[in-house]
PDB file of C-alpha atoms in Angstrom:
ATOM      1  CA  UNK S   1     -10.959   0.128  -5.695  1.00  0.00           C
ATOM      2  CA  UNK S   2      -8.627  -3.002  -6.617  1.00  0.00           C
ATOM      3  CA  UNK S   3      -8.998  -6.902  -6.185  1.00  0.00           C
ATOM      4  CA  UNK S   4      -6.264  -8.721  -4.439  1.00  0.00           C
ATOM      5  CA  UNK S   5      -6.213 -12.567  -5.125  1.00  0.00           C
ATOM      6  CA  UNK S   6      -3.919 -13.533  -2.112  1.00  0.00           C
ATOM      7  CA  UNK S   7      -2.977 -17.145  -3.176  1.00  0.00           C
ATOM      8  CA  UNK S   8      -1.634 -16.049  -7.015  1.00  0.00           C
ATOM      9  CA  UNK S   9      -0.875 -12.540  -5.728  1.00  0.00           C
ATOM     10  CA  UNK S  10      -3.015 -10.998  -8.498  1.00  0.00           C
ATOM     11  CA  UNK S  11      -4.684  -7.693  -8.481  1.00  0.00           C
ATOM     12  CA  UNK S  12      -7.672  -7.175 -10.617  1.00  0.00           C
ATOM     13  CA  UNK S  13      -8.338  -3.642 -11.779  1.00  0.00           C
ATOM     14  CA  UNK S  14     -12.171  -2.634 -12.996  1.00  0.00           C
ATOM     15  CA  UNK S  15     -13.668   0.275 -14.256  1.00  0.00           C
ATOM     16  CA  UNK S  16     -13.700   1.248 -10.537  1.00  0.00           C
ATOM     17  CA  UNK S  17      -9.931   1.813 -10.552  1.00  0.00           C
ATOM     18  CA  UNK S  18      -9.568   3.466 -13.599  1.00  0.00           C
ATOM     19  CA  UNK S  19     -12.846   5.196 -14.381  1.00  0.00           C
ATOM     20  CA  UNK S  20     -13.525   6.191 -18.019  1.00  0.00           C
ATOM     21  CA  UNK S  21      -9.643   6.606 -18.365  1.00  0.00           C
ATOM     22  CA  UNK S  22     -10.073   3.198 -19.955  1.00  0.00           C
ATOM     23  CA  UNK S  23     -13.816   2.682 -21.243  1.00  0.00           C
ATOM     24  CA  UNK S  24     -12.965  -0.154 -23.850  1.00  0.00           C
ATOM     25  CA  UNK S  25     -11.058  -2.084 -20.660  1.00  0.00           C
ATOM     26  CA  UNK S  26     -13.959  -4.458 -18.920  1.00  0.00           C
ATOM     27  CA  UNK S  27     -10.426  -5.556 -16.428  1.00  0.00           C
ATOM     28  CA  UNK S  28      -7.274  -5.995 -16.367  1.00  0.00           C
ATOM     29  CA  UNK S  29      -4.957  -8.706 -14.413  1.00  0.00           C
ATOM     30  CA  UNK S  30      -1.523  -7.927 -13.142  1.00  0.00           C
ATOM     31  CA  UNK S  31       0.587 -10.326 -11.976  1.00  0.00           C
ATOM     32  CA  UNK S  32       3.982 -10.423  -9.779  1.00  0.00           C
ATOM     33  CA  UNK S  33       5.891 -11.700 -12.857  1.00  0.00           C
ATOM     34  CA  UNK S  34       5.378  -8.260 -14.298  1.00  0.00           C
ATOM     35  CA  UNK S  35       2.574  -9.730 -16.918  1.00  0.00           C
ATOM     36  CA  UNK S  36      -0.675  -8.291 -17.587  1.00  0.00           C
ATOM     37  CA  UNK S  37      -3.685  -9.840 -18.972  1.00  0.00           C
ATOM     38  CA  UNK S  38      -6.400  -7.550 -20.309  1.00  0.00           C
ATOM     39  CA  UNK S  39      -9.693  -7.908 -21.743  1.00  0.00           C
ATOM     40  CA  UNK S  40     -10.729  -5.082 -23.740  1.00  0.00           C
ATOM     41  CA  UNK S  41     -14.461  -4.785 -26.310  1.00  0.00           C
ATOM     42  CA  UNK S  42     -13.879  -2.595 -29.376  1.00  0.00           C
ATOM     43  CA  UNK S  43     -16.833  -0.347 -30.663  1.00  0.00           C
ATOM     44  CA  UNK S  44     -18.393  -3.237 -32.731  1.00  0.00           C
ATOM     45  CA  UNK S  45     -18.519  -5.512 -29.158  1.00  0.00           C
ATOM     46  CA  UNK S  46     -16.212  -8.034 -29.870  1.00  0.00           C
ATOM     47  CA  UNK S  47     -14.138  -9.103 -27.222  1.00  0.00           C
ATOM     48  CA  UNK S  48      -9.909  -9.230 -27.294  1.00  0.00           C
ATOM     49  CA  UNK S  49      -7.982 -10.370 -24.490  1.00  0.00           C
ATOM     50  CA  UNK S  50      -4.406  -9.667 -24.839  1.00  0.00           C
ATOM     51  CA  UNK S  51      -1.243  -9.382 -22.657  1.00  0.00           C
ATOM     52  CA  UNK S  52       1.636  -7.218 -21.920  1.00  0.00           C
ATOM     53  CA  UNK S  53       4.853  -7.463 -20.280  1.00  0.00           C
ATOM     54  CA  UNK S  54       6.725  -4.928 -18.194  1.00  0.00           C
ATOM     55  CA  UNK S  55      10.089  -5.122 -15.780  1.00  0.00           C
ATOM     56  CA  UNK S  56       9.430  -4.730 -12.392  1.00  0.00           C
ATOM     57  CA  UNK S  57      12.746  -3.448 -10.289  1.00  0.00           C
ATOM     58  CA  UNK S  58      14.127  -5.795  -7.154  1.00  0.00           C
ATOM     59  CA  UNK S  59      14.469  -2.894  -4.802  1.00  0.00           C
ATOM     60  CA  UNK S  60      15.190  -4.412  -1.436  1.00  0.00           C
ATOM     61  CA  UNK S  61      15.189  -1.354   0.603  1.00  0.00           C
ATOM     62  CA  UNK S  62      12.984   2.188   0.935  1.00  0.00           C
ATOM     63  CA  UNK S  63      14.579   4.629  -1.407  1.00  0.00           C
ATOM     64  CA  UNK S  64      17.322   7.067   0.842  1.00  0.00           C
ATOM     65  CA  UNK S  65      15.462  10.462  -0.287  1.00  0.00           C
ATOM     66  CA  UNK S  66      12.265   8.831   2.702  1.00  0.00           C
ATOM     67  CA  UNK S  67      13.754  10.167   5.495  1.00  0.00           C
ATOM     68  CA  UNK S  68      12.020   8.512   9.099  1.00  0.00           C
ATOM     69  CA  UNK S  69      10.447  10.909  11.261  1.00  0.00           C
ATOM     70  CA  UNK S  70       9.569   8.440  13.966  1.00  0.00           C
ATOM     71  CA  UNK S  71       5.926   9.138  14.207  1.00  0.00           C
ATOM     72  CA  UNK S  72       3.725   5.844  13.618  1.00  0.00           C
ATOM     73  CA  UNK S  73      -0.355   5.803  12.492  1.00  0.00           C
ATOM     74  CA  UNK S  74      -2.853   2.740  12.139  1.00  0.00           C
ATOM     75  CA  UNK S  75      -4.723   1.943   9.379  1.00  0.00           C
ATOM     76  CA  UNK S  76      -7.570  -0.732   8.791  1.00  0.00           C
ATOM     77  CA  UNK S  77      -9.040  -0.004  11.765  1.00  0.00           C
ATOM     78  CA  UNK S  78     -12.625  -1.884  11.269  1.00  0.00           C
ATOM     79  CA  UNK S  79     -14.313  -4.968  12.147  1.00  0.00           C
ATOM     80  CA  UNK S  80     -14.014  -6.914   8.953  1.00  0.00           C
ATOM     81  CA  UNK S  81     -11.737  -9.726  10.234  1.00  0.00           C
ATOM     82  CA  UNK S  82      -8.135  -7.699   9.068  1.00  0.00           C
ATOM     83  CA  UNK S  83      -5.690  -7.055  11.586  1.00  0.00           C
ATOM     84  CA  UNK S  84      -4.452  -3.226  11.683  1.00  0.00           C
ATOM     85  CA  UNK S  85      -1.604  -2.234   9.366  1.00  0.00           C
ATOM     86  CA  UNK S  86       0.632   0.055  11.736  1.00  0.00           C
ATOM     87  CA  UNK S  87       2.491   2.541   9.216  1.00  0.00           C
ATOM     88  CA  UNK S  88       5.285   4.518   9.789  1.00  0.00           C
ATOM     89  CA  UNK S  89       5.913   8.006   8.804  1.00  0.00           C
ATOM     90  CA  UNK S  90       8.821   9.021   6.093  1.00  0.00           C
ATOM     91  CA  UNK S  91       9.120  12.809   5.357  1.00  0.00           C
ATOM     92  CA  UNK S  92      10.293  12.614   1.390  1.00  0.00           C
ATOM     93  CA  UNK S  93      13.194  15.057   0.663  1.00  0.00           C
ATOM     94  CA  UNK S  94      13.489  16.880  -2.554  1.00  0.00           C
ATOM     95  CA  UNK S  95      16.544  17.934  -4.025  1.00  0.00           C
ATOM     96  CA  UNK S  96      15.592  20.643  -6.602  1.00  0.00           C
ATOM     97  CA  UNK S  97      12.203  21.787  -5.592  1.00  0.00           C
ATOM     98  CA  UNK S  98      10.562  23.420  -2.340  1.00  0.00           C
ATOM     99  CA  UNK S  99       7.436  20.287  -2.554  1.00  0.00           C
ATOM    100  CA  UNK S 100       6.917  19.006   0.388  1.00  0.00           C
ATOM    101  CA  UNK S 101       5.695  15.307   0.884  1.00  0.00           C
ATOM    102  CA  UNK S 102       4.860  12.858   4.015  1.00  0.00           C
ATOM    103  CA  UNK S 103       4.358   8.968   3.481  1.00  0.00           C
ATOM    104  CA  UNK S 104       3.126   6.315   5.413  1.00  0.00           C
ATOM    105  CA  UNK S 105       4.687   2.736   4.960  1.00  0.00           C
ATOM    106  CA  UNK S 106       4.303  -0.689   6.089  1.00  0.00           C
ATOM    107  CA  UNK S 107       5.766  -3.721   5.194  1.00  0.00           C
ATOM    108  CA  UNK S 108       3.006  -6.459   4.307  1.00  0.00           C
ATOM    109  CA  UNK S 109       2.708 -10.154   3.021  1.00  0.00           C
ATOM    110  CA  UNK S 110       1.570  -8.840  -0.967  1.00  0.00           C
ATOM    111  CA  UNK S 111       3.605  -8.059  -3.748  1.00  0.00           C
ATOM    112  CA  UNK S 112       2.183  -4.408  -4.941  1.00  0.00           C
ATOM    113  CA  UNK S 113       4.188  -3.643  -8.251  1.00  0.00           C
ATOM    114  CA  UNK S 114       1.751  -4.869 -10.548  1.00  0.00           C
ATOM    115  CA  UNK S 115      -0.505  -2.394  -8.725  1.00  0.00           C
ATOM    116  CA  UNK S 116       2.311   0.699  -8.424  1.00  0.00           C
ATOM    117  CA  UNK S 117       3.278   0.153 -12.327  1.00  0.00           C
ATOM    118  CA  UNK S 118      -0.356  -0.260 -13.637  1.00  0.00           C
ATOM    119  CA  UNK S 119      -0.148   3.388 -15.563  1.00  0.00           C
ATOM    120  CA  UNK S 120       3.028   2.216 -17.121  1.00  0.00           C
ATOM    121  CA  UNK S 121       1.221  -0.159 -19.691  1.00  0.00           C
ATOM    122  CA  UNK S 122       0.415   0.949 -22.441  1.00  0.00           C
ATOM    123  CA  UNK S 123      -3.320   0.991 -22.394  1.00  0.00           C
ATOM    124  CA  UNK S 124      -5.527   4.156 -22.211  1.00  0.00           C
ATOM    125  CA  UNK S 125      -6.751   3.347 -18.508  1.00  0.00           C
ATOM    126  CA  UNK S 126      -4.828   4.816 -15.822  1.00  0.00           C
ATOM    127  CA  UNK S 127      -5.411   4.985 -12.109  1.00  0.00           C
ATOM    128  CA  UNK S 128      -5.869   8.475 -10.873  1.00  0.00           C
ATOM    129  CA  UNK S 129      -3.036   8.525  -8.894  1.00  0.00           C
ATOM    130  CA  UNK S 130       0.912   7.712  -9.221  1.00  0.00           C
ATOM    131  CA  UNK S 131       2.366   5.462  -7.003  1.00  0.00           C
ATOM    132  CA  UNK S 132       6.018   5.164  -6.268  1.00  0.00           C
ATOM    133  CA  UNK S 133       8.224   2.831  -8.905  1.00  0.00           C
ATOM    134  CA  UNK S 134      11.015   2.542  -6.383  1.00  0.00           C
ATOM    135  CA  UNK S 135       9.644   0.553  -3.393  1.00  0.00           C
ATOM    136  CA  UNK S 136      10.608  -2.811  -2.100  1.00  0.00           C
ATOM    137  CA  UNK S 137       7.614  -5.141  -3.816  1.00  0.00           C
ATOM    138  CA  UNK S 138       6.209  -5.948   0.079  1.00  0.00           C
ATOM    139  CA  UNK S 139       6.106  -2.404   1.083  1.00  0.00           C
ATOM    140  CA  UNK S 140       2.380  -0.702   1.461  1.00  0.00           C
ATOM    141  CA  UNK S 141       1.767   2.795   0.761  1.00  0.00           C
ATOM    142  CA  UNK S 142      -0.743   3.969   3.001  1.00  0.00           C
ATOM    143  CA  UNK S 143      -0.850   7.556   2.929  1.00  0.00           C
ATOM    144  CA  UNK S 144       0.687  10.507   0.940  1.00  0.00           C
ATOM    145  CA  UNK S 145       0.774  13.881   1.999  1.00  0.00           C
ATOM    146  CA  UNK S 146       1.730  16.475  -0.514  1.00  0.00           C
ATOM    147  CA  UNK S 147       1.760  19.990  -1.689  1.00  0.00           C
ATOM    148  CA  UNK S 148       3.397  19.965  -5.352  1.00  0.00           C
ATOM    149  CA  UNK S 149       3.328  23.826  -6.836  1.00  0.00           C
ATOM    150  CA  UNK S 150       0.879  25.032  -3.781  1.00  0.00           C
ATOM    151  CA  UNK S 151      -1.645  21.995  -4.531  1.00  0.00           C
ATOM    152  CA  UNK S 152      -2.487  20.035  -1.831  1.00  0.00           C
ATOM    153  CA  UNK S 153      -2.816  16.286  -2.431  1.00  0.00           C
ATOM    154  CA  UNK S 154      -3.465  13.198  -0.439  1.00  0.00           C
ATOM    155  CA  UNK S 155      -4.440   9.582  -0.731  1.00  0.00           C
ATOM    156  CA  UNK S 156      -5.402   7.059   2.587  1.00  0.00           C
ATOM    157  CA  UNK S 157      -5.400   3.610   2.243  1.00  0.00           C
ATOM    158  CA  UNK S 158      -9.503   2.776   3.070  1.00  0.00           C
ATOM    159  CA  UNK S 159      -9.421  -0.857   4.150  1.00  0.00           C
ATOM    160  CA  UNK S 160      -9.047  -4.468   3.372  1.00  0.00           C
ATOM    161  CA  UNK S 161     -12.541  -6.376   2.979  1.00  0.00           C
ATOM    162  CA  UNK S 162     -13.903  -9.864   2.272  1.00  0.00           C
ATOM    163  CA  UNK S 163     -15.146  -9.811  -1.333  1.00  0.00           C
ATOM    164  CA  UNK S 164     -15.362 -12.481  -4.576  1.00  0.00           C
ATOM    165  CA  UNK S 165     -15.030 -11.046  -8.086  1.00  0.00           C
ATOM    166  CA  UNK S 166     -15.085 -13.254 -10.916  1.00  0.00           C
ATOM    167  CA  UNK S 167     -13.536 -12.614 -14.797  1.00  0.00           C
ATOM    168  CA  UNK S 168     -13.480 -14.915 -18.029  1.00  0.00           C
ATOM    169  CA  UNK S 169     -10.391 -15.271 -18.983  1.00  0.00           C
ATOM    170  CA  UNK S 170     -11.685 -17.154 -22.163  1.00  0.00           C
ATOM    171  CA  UNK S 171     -12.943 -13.723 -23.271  1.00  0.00           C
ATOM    172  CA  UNK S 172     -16.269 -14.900 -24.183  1.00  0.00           C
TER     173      UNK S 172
END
């Protein structure tokens, strides 16, 4: 699970996003600019909060190897005040390998690179799953369908919901 703060556009990542991938991390900010903020508490306890920086591409378009296959799915389908996110369906074309891959896409009113290049900083916490690099900053994956060396794997967007998290960004 991730935090969306839709009047900065910042995502919050926990220990909920990135499990014990990144025990010292108590959260981590990312922000459209590309910056990071991160609080992390060493083995003695004492609290650091530090930042990184990384470039985040201006892609305006879906990459050409997502190929449309016409077919269309909702998502967010519950009664939490959210309208549905209507996806459509890309079939992803490999050039060298017999993988096979199906995404879902929608266009939506949050930039998600800080979220898509989260396991490119250079902390120990990763999320468990890689997300595209090369997608226009508004576009929502929703669903991945894959079989990569005869292993099946898939992620589904769950839902938007109403929630307040609060950090110190004092580091106190």
């Amino acid at each position: 699970m991730v935090y969306y703060e839709p009047r900065l556009n910042y995502w919050l990542f926990t220990a909920e996003a990135y499990g014990t991938s990144g025990e010292m991390y108590n959260w981590i900010v990312g922000k459209p600019d590309g910056s990071y903020i991160l609080c992390a508490t060493d083995e003695s306890g004492k609290q650091a909060i530090t930042e990184q920086n990384l470039e985040f591409p201006l892609n305006k378009t879906l990459p050409k190897y997502l190929q449309p296959t016409g077919k269309k799915k909702t998502f967010n389908q519950n009664q939490l005040g959210f309208s549905k996110i209507k996806g459509r369906e890309f079939k992803v074309v490999y050039r060298k390998t017999n993988d096979q891959s199906s995404v879902f896409v929608s266009d939506f009113k949050a930039d998600f690179l800080p979220l898509y290049f989260f396991n490119r900083l250079n902390t120990e916490a990763k999320l468990p799953f890689r997300f595209p690099e090369d997608l226009p900053k508004q576009t929502l994956l929703l669903e991945e369908n894959s079989e990569v060396n005869n292993v099946k794997i898939r992620l589904v967007f769950k839902e938007i919901s109403h929630t307040e998290y609060f950090i110190d960004l004092k580091g106190e």
